[in-house]
CSV table of C-alpha atoms in Angstrom, one decimal:
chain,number,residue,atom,x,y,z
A,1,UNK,CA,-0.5,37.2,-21.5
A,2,UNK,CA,2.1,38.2,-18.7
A,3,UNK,CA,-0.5,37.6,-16.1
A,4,UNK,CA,-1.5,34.2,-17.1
A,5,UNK,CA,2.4,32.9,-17.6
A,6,UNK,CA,2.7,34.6,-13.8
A,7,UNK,CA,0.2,32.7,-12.3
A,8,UNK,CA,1.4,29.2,-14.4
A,9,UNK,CA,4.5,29.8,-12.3
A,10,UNK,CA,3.2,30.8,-9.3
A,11,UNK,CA,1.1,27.9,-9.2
A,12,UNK,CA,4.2,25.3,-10.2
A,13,UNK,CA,6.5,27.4,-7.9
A,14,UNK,CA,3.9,26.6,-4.8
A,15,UNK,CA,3.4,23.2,-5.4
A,16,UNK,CA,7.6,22.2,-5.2
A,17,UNK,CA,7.8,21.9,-1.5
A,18,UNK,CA,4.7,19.3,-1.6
A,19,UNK,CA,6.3,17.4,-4.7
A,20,UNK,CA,9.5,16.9,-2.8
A,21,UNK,CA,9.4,13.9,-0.6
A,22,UNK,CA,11.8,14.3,3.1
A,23,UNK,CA,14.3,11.6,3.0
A,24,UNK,CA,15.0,12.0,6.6
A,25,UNK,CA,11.6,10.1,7.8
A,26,UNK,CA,12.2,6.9,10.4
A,27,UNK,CA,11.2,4.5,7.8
A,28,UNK,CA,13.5,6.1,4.9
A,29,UNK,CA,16.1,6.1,6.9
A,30,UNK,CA,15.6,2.7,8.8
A,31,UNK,CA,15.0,1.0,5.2
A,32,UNK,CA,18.6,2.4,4.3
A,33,UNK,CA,20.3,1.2,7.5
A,34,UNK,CA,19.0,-2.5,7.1
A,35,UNK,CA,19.4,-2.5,3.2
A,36,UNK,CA,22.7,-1.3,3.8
A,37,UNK,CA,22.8,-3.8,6.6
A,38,UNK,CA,22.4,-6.5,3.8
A,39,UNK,CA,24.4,-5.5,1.4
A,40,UNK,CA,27.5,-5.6,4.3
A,41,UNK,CA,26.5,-9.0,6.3
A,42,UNK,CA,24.5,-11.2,3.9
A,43,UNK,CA,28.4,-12.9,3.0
A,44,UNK,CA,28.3,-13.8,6.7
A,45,UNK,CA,25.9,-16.3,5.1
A,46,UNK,CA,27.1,-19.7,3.5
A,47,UNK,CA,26.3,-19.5,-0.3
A,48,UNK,CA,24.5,-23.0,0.0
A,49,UNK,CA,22.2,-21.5,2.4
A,50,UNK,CA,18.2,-20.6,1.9
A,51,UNK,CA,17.2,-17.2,3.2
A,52,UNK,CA,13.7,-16.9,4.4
A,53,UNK,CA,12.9,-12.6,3.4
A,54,UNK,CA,10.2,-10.3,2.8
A,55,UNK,CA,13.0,-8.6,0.2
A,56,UNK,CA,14.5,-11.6,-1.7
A,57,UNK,CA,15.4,-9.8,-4.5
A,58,UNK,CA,17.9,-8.0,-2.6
A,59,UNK,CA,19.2,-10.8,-1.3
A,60,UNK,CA,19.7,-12.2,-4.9
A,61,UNK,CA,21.7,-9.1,-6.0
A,62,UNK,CA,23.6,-10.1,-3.1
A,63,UNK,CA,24.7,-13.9,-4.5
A,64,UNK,CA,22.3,-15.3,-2.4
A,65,UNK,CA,19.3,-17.8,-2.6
A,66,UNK,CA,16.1,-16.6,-1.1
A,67,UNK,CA,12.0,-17.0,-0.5
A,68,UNK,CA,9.3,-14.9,0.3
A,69,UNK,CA,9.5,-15.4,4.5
A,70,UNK,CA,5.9,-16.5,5.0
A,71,UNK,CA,7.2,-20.1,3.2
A,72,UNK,CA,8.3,-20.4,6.8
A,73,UNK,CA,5.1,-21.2,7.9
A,74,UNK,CA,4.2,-24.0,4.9
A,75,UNK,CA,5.9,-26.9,7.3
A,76,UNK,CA,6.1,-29.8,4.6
A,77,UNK,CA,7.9,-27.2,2.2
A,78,UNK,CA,10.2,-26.7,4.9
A,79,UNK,CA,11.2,-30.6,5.4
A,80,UNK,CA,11.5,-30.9,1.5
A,81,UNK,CA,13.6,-27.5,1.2
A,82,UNK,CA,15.9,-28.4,4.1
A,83,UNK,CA,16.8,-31.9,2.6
A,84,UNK,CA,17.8,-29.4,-0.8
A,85,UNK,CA,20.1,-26.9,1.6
A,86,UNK,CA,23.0,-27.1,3.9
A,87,UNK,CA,20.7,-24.7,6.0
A,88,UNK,CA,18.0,-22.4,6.7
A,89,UNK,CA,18.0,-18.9,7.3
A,90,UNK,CA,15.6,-16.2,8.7
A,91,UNK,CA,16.3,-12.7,8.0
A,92,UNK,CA,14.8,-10.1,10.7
A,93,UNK,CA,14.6,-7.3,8.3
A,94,UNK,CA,13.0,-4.0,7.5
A,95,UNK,CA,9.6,-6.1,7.6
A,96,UNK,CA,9.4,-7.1,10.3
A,97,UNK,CA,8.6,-3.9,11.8
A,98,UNK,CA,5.6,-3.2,9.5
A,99,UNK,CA,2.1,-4.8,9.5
A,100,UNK,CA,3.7,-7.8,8.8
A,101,UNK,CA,5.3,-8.2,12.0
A,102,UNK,CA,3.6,-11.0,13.2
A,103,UNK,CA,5.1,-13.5,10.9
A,104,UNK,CA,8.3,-12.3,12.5
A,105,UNK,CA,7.2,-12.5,16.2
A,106,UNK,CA,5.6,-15.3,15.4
A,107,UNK,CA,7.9,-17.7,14.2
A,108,UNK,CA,9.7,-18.5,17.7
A,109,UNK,CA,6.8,-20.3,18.5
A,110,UNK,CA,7.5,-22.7,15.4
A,111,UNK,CA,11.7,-22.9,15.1
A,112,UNK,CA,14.7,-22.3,17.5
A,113,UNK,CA,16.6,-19.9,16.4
A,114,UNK,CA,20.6,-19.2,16.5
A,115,UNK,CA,22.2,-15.9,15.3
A,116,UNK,CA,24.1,-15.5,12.5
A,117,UNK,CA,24.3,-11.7,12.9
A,118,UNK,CA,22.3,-8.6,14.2
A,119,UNK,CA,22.7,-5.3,14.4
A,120,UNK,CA,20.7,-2.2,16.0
A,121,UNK,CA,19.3,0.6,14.5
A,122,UNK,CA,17.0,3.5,17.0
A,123,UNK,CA,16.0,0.7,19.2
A,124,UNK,CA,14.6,-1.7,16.2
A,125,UNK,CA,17.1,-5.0,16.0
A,126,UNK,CA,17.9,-6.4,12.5
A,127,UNK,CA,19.9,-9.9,12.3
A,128,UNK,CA,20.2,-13.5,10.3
A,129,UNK,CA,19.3,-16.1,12.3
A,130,UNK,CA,19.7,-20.0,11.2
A,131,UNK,CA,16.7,-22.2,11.6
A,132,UNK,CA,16.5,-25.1,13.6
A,133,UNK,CA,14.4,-27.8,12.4
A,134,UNK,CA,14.4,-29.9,15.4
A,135,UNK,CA,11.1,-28.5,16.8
A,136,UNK,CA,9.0,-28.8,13.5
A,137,UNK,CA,8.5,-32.7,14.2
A,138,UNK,CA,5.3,-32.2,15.7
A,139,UNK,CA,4.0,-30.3,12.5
């Protein structure tokens, strides 16, 4: 019976390193800096602003309103939204540095841009940028 409770725990006490998960990867610690970065900055936003995210939940814990980012790219919901909001913001986040990075690079192509705030983190650039709408007549 002593052998078999041994070997229970040896087997429990061997598998503890590979349960535990390193909270000092790039990604755990770049998702903290720009969460962080949003829970500091997103005041630096008017409150009658829309906020263009891949997170908009924490944006909303934040007092602010916000959309799924790819909404960026559905151009007559863009027209009707803007008539609804004193303006439009994007937020260069955590996202944008993922496979989902193209909706970010992309969007240039679509809007001028101006800053709002940003902030640098190991080389990867975070910020708020208000949308102009000037450039989606053609659309």
């Amino acid at each position: 019976m002593l052998f078999i409770l041994a070997l229970i725990f040896y087997s429990v006490y061997i598998l503890i390193p590979k349960l535990s998960s390193n909270t000092n990867t790039l990604s755990g610690k770049t998702a903290r800096f720009y969460q962080n970065f949003v829970y500091n900055s997103s005041n630096d936003i008017p409150a009658n602003c829309l906020i263009f995210t891949f997170d908009p939940t924490l944006f909303s814990l934040n007092n602010r309103t916000s959309m799924q980012f790819v909404n960026l790219y559905n151009f007559s919901l863009i027209r009707n939204l803007s008539g609804k909001y004193s303006c439009l913001v994007a937020d260069y986040g955590y996202w944008c540095y993922t496979q989902y990075a193209h909706y970010c690079t992309n969007l240039s192509q679509y809007y001028e841009m101006a800053p709002i705030k940003i902030i640098n983190d190991t080389g990867l650039t975070f910020g708020f940028y208000y949308i102009k709408l000037d450039n989606t007549s053609k659309r």
